[in-house]
Amino acid sequence: MSMSDSENTKGHGESVPEDPDHSAQDSTGTERSEGGEGLTVDDILDTPQSQDAQAGDTQATDAASSQDDAAPAGESAAQKLADERLEDLRRLQAEFVNFKNRTAREKDQLRDFVSGEMITALLPVLDDVDAARKAGDLEDGPFAAIATKLEDALGKKGLTRIGEVGEVFDPTVHEAVLQQPTDEVEPDHVSMVLRSGFRVGARVVRAAQVAVATKP
């Protein structure tokens, strides 16, 4: 055994590294771990995945896909709920509009009824005014002015007269008292007004008494 061989051996023949303070390096200067060659980044990326790693990637992909499929379903449910709430609001708005219109209509009907009752109580006075005007007693003077103011005030409350010569006979607003053969007015038309009728709004408080023309 030579001197160099005895320096490289120790104890029971175990080999001693020539440079124990440093790890072995390859020809390019890259450090190697004990017992094998060093791995580069490319070596790691090119290494095939194991079956467990591939299965884990597949499960992650399926989970992401399931979340993507669940998102539109959730959005669809939210949109459906929003549409239902919007439809409820529209229905409530329509009901409110109907209620408002019905209330206004009932208010008008009540006003016409009250005005009609008041005017009904004044009908004898209006008949006396008509008779005095036909007799020529209300051409001028204080009573003529009072009668005019009274008729104007009632007109503002919706009072209108019913019954004019030449009108088509309408049994809903005219009361036929007699038939009058005449050529001056067409048949089935009013030929003479015996007593004026009155209407308040759409309500007839008294039908007009008339004569109906017939062929002579």
PDB file of C-alpha atoms in Angstrom:
ATOM      1  CA  MET A   1       0.000   0.000   0.000  1.00  0.00           C
ATOM      2  CA  SER A   2       1.373   3.356  -0.996  1.00  0.00           C
ATOM      3  CA  MET A   3       1.443   6.531   1.078  1.00  0.00           C
ATOM      4  CA  SER A   4      -1.311   8.188  -0.999  1.00  0.00           C
ATOM      5  CA  ASP A   5      -3.606   5.226  -0.584  1.00  0.00           C
ATOM      6  CA  SER A   6      -3.067   5.203   3.168  1.00  0.00           C
ATOM      7  CA  GLU A   7      -3.946   8.900   3.344  1.00  0.00           C
ATOM      8  CA  ASN A   8      -7.251   8.339   1.526  1.00  0.00           C
ATOM      9  CA  THR A   9      -8.335   5.517   3.776  1.00  0.00           C
ATOM     10  CA  LYS A  10      -9.493   5.648   7.375  1.00  0.00           C
ATOM     11  CA  GLY A  11     -10.256   3.107   9.957  1.00  0.00           C
ATOM     12  CA  HIS A  12     -11.661  -0.106   8.468  1.00  0.00           C
ATOM     13  CA  GLY A  13     -11.121   0.845   4.856  1.00  0.00           C
ATOM     14  CA  GLU A  14     -13.830   3.585   4.471  1.00  0.00           C
ATOM     15  CA  SER A  15     -13.108   6.155   1.822  1.00  0.00           C
ATOM     16  CA  VAL A  16     -12.720   9.750   2.878  1.00  0.00           C
ATOM     17  CA  PRO A  17     -13.714  12.570   0.408  1.00  0.00           C
ATOM     18  CA  GLU A  18     -10.813  14.537  -0.788  1.00  0.00           C
ATOM     19  CA  ASP A  19     -12.686  17.856  -0.165  1.00  0.00           C
ATOM     20  CA  PRO A  20     -15.137  17.392   2.770  1.00  0.00           C
ATOM     21  CA  ASP A  21     -15.992  21.143   2.987  1.00  0.00           C
ATOM     22  CA  HIS A  22     -17.712  21.451  -0.436  1.00  0.00           C
ATOM     23  CA  SER A  23     -20.347  19.537  -2.423  1.00  0.00           C
ATOM     24  CA  ALA A  24     -19.455  18.027  -5.729  1.00  0.00           C
ATOM     25  CA  GLN A  25     -20.122  20.187  -8.798  1.00  0.00           C
ATOM     26  CA  ASP A  26     -20.687  19.194 -12.397  1.00  0.00           C
ATOM     27  CA  SER A  27     -18.739  20.510 -15.343  1.00  0.00           C
ATOM     28  CA  THR A  28     -21.017  23.586 -15.691  1.00  0.00           C
ATOM     29  CA  GLY A  29     -20.621  24.613 -12.027  1.00  0.00           C
ATOM     30  CA  THR A  30     -24.170  23.572 -10.999  1.00  0.00           C
ATOM     31  CA  GLU A  31     -24.357  22.118  -7.472  1.00  0.00           C
ATOM     32  CA  ARG A  32     -25.331  18.499  -7.162  1.00  0.00           C
ATOM     33  CA  SER A  33     -26.972  16.916  -4.197  1.00  0.00           C
ATOM     34  CA  GLU A  34     -25.340  13.940  -2.601  1.00  0.00           C
ATOM     35  CA  GLY A  35     -25.979  10.731  -4.423  1.00  0.00           C
ATOM     36  CA  GLY A  36     -27.338  12.202  -7.771  1.00  0.00           C
ATOM     37  CA  GLU A  37     -27.205  14.733 -10.548  1.00  0.00           C
ATOM     38  CA  GLY A  38     -28.641  18.308  -9.972  1.00  0.00           C
ATOM     39  CA  LEU A  39     -32.181  19.171 -11.455  1.00  0.00           C
ATOM     40  CA  THR A  40     -32.801  22.271 -13.498  1.00  0.00           C
ATOM     41  CA  VAL A  41     -36.139  24.180 -13.876  1.00  0.00           C
ATOM     42  CA  ASP A  42     -36.665  22.676 -17.338  1.00  0.00           C
ATOM     43  CA  ASP A  43     -36.124  19.198 -15.912  1.00  0.00           C
ATOM     44  CA  ILE A  44     -38.826  19.832 -13.286  1.00  0.00           C
ATOM     45  CA  LEU A  45     -41.342  21.224 -15.800  1.00  0.00           C
ATOM     46  CA  ASP A  46     -40.764  18.376 -18.235  1.00  0.00           C
ATOM     47  CA  THR A  47     -41.274  15.709 -15.578  1.00  0.00           C
ATOM     48  CA  PRO A  48     -44.560  13.770 -16.241  1.00  0.00           C
ATOM     49  CA  GLN A  49     -47.275  14.146 -13.581  1.00  0.00           C
ATOM     50  CA  SER A  50     -48.185  11.207 -11.447  1.00  0.00           C
ATOM     51  CA  GLN A  51     -51.696   9.702 -11.607  1.00  0.00           C
ATOM     52  CA  ASP A  52     -52.652  11.317  -8.258  1.00  0.00           C
ATOM     53  CA  ALA A  53     -51.588  14.758  -9.480  1.00  0.00           C
ATOM     54  CA  GLN A  54     -53.547  14.340 -12.724  1.00  0.00           C
ATOM     55  CA  ALA A  55     -56.631  13.251 -10.776  1.00  0.00           C
ATOM     56  CA  GLY A  56     -56.315  16.340  -8.540  1.00  0.00           C
ATOM     57  CA  ASP A  57     -56.112  18.652 -11.558  1.00  0.00           C
ATOM     58  CA  THR A  58     -59.201  16.992 -13.085  1.00  0.00           C
ATOM     59  CA  GLN A  59     -61.214  17.475  -9.894  1.00  0.00           C
ATOM     60  CA  ALA A  60     -60.199  21.147  -9.688  1.00  0.00           C
ATOM     61  CA  THR A  61     -61.252  21.713 -13.310  1.00  0.00           C
ATOM     62  CA  ASP A  62     -64.619  20.000 -12.714  1.00  0.00           C
ATOM     63  CA  ALA A  63     -65.225  22.105  -9.594  1.00  0.00           C
ATOM     64  CA  ALA A  64     -64.510  25.337 -11.488  1.00  0.00           C
ATOM     65  CA  SER A  65     -66.849  24.230 -14.270  1.00  0.00           C
ATOM     66  CA  SER A  66     -69.588  23.444 -11.740  1.00  0.00           C
ATOM     67  CA  GLN A  67     -69.238  26.941 -10.259  1.00  0.00           C
ATOM     68  CA  ASP A  68     -69.514  28.484 -13.721  1.00  0.00           C
ATOM     69  CA  ASP A  69     -72.674  26.452 -14.404  1.00  0.00           C
ATOM     70  CA  ALA A  70     -74.174  27.407 -11.031  1.00  0.00           C
ATOM     71  CA  ALA A  71     -73.640  31.142 -11.602  1.00  0.00           C
ATOM     72  CA  PRO A  72     -76.121  31.462 -14.491  1.00  0.00           C
ATOM     73  CA  ALA A  73     -78.664  29.404 -12.529  1.00  0.00           C
ATOM     74  CA  GLY A  74     -78.354  31.777  -9.582  1.00  0.00           C
ATOM     75  CA  GLU A  75     -78.640  34.786 -11.855  1.00  0.00           C
ATOM     76  CA  SER A  76     -81.723  33.260 -13.498  1.00  0.00           C
ATOM     77  CA  ALA A  77     -83.419  32.770 -10.116  1.00  0.00           C
ATOM     78  CA  ALA A  78     -82.617  36.359  -9.097  1.00  0.00           C
ATOM     79  CA  GLN A  79     -83.957  37.694 -12.415  1.00  0.00           C
ATOM     80  CA  LYS A  80     -87.148  35.666 -12.002  1.00  0.00           C
ATOM     81  CA  LEU A  81     -87.658  37.068  -8.508  1.00  0.00           C
ATOM     82  CA  ALA A  82     -87.057  40.608  -9.771  1.00  0.00           C
ATOM     83  CA  ASP A  83     -89.609  40.085 -12.570  1.00  0.00           C
ATOM     84  CA  GLU A  84     -92.181  38.823 -10.058  1.00  0.00           C
ATOM     85  CA  ARG A  85     -91.667  41.852  -7.822  1.00  0.00           C
ATOM     86  CA  LEU A  86     -91.966  44.178 -10.825  1.00  0.00           C
ATOM     87  CA  GLU A  87     -95.208  42.480 -11.857  1.00  0.00           C
ATOM     88  CA  ASP A  88     -96.559  42.908  -8.306  1.00  0.00           C
ATOM     89  CA  LEU A  89     -95.735  46.628  -8.414  1.00  0.00           C
ATOM     90  CA  ARG A  90     -97.464  47.015 -11.763  1.00  0.00           C
ATOM     91  CA  ARG A  91    -100.564  45.243 -10.460  1.00  0.00           C
ATOM     92  CA  LEU A  92    -100.649  47.456  -7.371  1.00  0.00           C
ATOM     93  CA  GLN A  93    -100.273  50.545  -9.548  1.00  0.00           C
ATOM     94  CA  ALA A  94    -103.167  49.431 -11.772  1.00  0.00           C
ATOM     95  CA  GLU A  95    -105.341  48.775  -8.706  1.00  0.00           C
ATOM     96  CA  PHE A  96    -104.495  52.220  -7.323  1.00  0.00           C
ATOM     97  CA  VAL A  97    -105.375  53.901 -10.631  1.00  0.00           C
ATOM     98  CA  ASN A  98    -108.690  52.020 -10.732  1.00  0.00           C
ATOM     99  CA  PHE A  99    -109.425  53.010  -7.148  1.00  0.00           C
ATOM    100  CA  LYS A 100    -108.600  56.643  -7.894  1.00  0.00           C
ATOM    101  CA  ASN A 101    -110.844  56.706 -10.968  1.00  0.00           C
ATOM    102  CA  ARG A 102    -113.682  54.971  -9.135  1.00  0.00           C
ATOM    103  CA  THR A 103    -113.410  57.419  -6.229  1.00  0.00           C
ATOM    104  CA  ALA A 104    -113.489  60.407  -8.579  1.00  0.00           C
ATOM    105  CA  ARG A 105    -116.499  58.965 -10.395  1.00  0.00           C
ATOM    106  CA  GLU A 106    -118.357  58.355  -7.136  1.00  0.00           C
ATOM    107  CA  LYS A 107    -117.507  61.885  -6.011  1.00  0.00           C
ATOM    108  CA  ASP A 108    -118.993  63.323  -9.204  1.00  0.00           C
ATOM    109  CA  GLN A 109    -122.100  61.192  -8.797  1.00  0.00           C
ATOM    110  CA  LEU A 110    -122.518  62.346  -5.187  1.00  0.00           C
ATOM    111  CA  ARG A 111    -122.131  65.982  -6.199  1.00  0.00           C
ATOM    112  CA  ASP A 112    -124.717  65.568  -8.963  1.00  0.00           C
ATOM    113  CA  PHE A 113    -127.081  63.871  -6.533  1.00  0.00           C
ATOM    114  CA  VAL A 114    -126.794  66.644  -3.930  1.00  0.00           C
ATOM    115  CA  SER A 115    -127.184  69.339  -6.584  1.00  0.00           C
ATOM    116  CA  GLY A 116    -130.136  67.458  -8.044  1.00  0.00           C
ATOM    117  CA  GLU A 117    -131.872  67.269  -4.682  1.00  0.00           C
ATOM    118  CA  MET A 118    -131.374  70.995  -4.146  1.00  0.00           C
ATOM    119  CA  ILE A 119    -132.644  71.863  -7.609  1.00  0.00           C
ATOM    120  CA  THR A 120    -135.614  69.538  -7.229  1.00  0.00           C
ATOM    121  CA  ALA A 121    -136.687  71.608  -4.252  1.00  0.00           C
ATOM    122  CA  LEU A 122    -136.391  74.757  -6.398  1.00  0.00           C
ATOM    123  CA  LEU A 123    -138.322  73.432  -9.405  1.00  0.00           C
ATOM    124  CA  PRO A 124    -141.590  75.191  -8.455  1.00  0.00           C
ATOM    125  CA  VAL A 125    -139.682  78.485  -8.287  1.00  0.00           C
ATOM    126  CA  LEU A 126    -138.148  77.854 -11.715  1.00  0.00           C
ATOM    127  CA  ASP A 127    -141.598  77.050 -13.123  1.00  0.00           C
ATOM    128  CA  ASP A 128    -142.911  80.385 -11.795  1.00  0.00           C
ATOM    129  CA  VAL A 129    -139.945  82.180 -13.371  1.00  0.00           C
ATOM    130  CA  ASP A 130    -140.706  80.547 -16.739  1.00  0.00           C
ATOM    131  CA  ALA A 131    -144.380  81.436 -16.489  1.00  0.00           C
ATOM    132  CA  ALA A 132    -143.596  85.067 -15.592  1.00  0.00           C
ATOM    133  CA  ARG A 133    -141.108  85.332 -18.467  1.00  0.00           C
ATOM    134  CA  LYS A 134    -143.655  83.960 -20.975  1.00  0.00           C
ATOM    135  CA  ALA A 135    -146.209  86.443 -19.648  1.00  0.00           C
ATOM    136  CA  GLY A 136    -143.776  89.293 -20.139  1.00  0.00           C
ATOM    137  CA  ASP A 137    -143.445  90.137 -16.470  1.00  0.00           C
ATOM    138  CA  LEU A 138    -139.669  89.641 -16.349  1.00  0.00           C
ATOM    139  CA  GLU A 139    -138.554  91.842 -19.213  1.00  0.00           C
ATOM    140  CA  ASP A 140    -136.901  94.312 -16.843  1.00  0.00           C
ATOM    141  CA  GLY A 141    -136.932  95.389 -13.224  1.00  0.00           C
ATOM    142  CA  PRO A 142    -135.434  93.939 -10.021  1.00  0.00           C
ATOM    143  CA  PHE A 143    -137.326  90.643 -10.257  1.00  0.00           C
ATOM    144  CA  ALA A 144    -135.952  90.035 -13.737  1.00  0.00           C
ATOM    145  CA  ALA A 145    -132.413  90.560 -12.426  1.00  0.00           C
ATOM    146  CA  ILE A 146    -133.044  88.194  -9.504  1.00  0.00           C
ATOM    147  CA  ALA A 147    -134.430  85.493 -11.810  1.00  0.00           C
ATOM    148  CA  THR A 148    -131.409  85.811 -14.109  1.00  0.00           C
ATOM    149  CA  LYS A 149    -128.952  85.532 -11.215  1.00  0.00           C
ATOM    150  CA  LEU A 150    -130.777  82.487  -9.877  1.00  0.00           C
ATOM    151  CA  GLU A 151    -130.651  80.687 -13.231  1.00  0.00           C
ATOM    152  CA  ASP A 152    -126.987  81.594 -13.698  1.00  0.00           C
ATOM    153  CA  ALA A 153    -126.070  80.267 -10.253  1.00  0.00           C
ATOM    154  CA  LEU A 154    -127.886  76.991 -10.873  1.00  0.00           C
ATOM    155  CA  GLY A 155    -126.272  76.725 -14.287  1.00  0.00           C
ATOM    156  CA  LYS A 156    -122.839  76.846 -12.642  1.00  0.00           C
ATOM    157  CA  LYS A 157    -123.908  73.874 -10.523  1.00  0.00           C
ATOM    158  CA  GLY A 158    -124.549  71.837 -13.667  1.00  0.00           C
ATOM    159  CA  LEU A 159    -128.211  72.639 -14.323  1.00  0.00           C
ATOM    160  CA  THR A 160    -129.332  72.393 -17.947  1.00  0.00           C
ATOM    161  CA  ARG A 161    -132.815  72.601 -19.420  1.00  0.00           C
ATOM    162  CA  ILE A 162    -134.415  69.756 -21.319  1.00  0.00           C
ATOM    163  CA  GLY A 163    -136.983  70.264 -24.048  1.00  0.00           C
ATOM    164  CA  GLU A 164    -136.696  72.308 -27.221  1.00  0.00           C
ATOM    165  CA  VAL A 165    -139.013  72.427 -30.191  1.00  0.00           C
ATOM    166  CA  GLY A 166    -137.573  70.368 -33.031  1.00  0.00           C
ATOM    167  CA  GLU A 167    -135.687  67.868 -30.853  1.00  0.00           C
ATOM    168  CA  VAL A 168    -136.058  64.168 -31.597  1.00  0.00           C
ATOM    169  CA  PHE A 169    -138.424  62.630 -29.088  1.00  0.00           C
ATOM    170  CA  ASP A 170    -136.457  60.684 -26.465  1.00  0.00           C
ATOM    171  CA  PRO A 171    -138.523  58.840 -23.845  1.00  0.00           C
ATOM    172  CA  THR A 172    -135.589  58.926 -21.416  1.00  0.00           C
ATOM    173  CA  VAL A 173    -135.734  62.741 -21.170  1.00  0.00           C
ATOM    174  CA  HIS A 174    -139.161  63.595 -22.644  1.00  0.00           C
ATOM    175  CA  GLU A 175    -142.626  62.867 -21.351  1.00  0.00           C
ATOM    176  CA  ALA A 176    -145.122  62.744 -24.202  1.00  0.00           C
ATOM    177  CA  VAL A 177    -148.324  64.448 -23.077  1.00  0.00           C
ATOM    178  CA  LEU A 178    -150.097  64.592 -26.443  1.00  0.00           C
ATOM    179  CA  GLN A 179    -149.607  64.103 -30.174  1.00  0.00           C
ATOM    180  CA  GLN A 180    -149.910  67.088 -32.455  1.00  0.00           C
ATOM    181  CA  PRO A 181    -150.510  66.688 -36.203  1.00  0.00           C
ATOM    182  CA  THR A 182    -148.391  69.326 -37.927  1.00  0.00           C
ATOM    183  CA  ASP A 183    -146.348  70.016 -41.027  1.00  0.00           C
ATOM    184  CA  GLU A 184    -144.015  72.442 -39.276  1.00  0.00           C
ATOM    185  CA  VAL A 185    -142.087  69.755 -37.409  1.00  0.00           C
ATOM    186  CA  GLU A 186    -141.013  66.343 -38.603  1.00  0.00           C
ATOM    187  CA  PRO A 187    -142.902  63.372 -37.164  1.00  0.00           C
ATOM    188  CA  ASP A 188    -141.617  61.965 -33.861  1.00  0.00           C
ATOM    189  CA  HIS A 189    -140.035  65.291 -33.010  1.00  0.00           C
ATOM    190  CA  VAL A 190    -140.994  67.714 -30.230  1.00  0.00           C
ATOM    191  CA  SER A 191    -143.602  70.152 -31.551  1.00  0.00           C
ATOM    192  CA  MET A 192    -144.404  71.930 -28.272  1.00  0.00           C
ATOM    193  CA  VAL A 193    -142.854  72.173 -24.781  1.00  0.00           C
ATOM    194  CA  LEU A 194    -145.499  72.231 -22.103  1.00  0.00           C
ATOM    195  CA  ARG A 195    -143.109  72.156 -19.160  1.00  0.00           C
ATOM    196  CA  SER A 196    -139.354  72.322 -19.219  1.00  0.00           C
ATOM    197  CA  GLY A 197    -137.301  69.470 -17.880  1.00  0.00           C
ATOM    198  CA  PHE A 198    -134.010  69.717 -16.059  1.00  0.00           C
ATOM    199  CA  ARG A 199    -130.788  67.726 -15.920  1.00  0.00           C
ATOM    200  CA  VAL A 200    -127.948  68.030 -13.426  1.00  0.00           C
ATOM    201  CA  GLY A 201    -124.836  66.555 -14.939  1.00  0.00           C
ATOM    202  CA  ALA A 202    -125.902  63.176 -16.303  1.00  0.00           C
ATOM    203  CA  ARG A 203    -128.878  62.860 -13.960  1.00  0.00           C
ATOM    204  CA  VAL A 204    -132.352  63.810 -15.162  1.00  0.00           C
ATOM    205  CA  VAL A 205    -134.133  65.407 -12.221  1.00  0.00           C
ATOM    206  CA  ARG A 206    -137.331  65.991 -14.210  1.00  0.00           C
ATOM    207  CA  ALA A 207    -138.382  64.970 -17.686  1.00  0.00           C
ATOM    208  CA  ALA A 208    -139.785  67.604 -20.035  1.00  0.00           C
ATOM    209  CA  GLN A 209    -143.483  67.443 -20.820  1.00  0.00           C
ATOM    210  CA  VAL A 210    -143.857  67.801 -24.581  1.00  0.00           C
ATOM    211  CA  ALA A 211    -146.178  67.333 -27.513  1.00  0.00           C
ATOM    212  CA  VAL A 212    -144.971  64.986 -30.248  1.00  0.00           C
ATOM    213  CA  ALA A 213    -145.520  65.861 -33.892  1.00  0.00           C
ATOM    214  CA  THR A 214    -147.331  63.444 -36.182  1.00  0.00           C
ATOM    215  CA  LYS A 215    -148.322  63.515 -39.828  1.00  0.00           C
ATOM    216  CA  PRO A 216    -151.493  65.587 -40.389  1.00  0.00           C
TER     217      PRO A 216
END
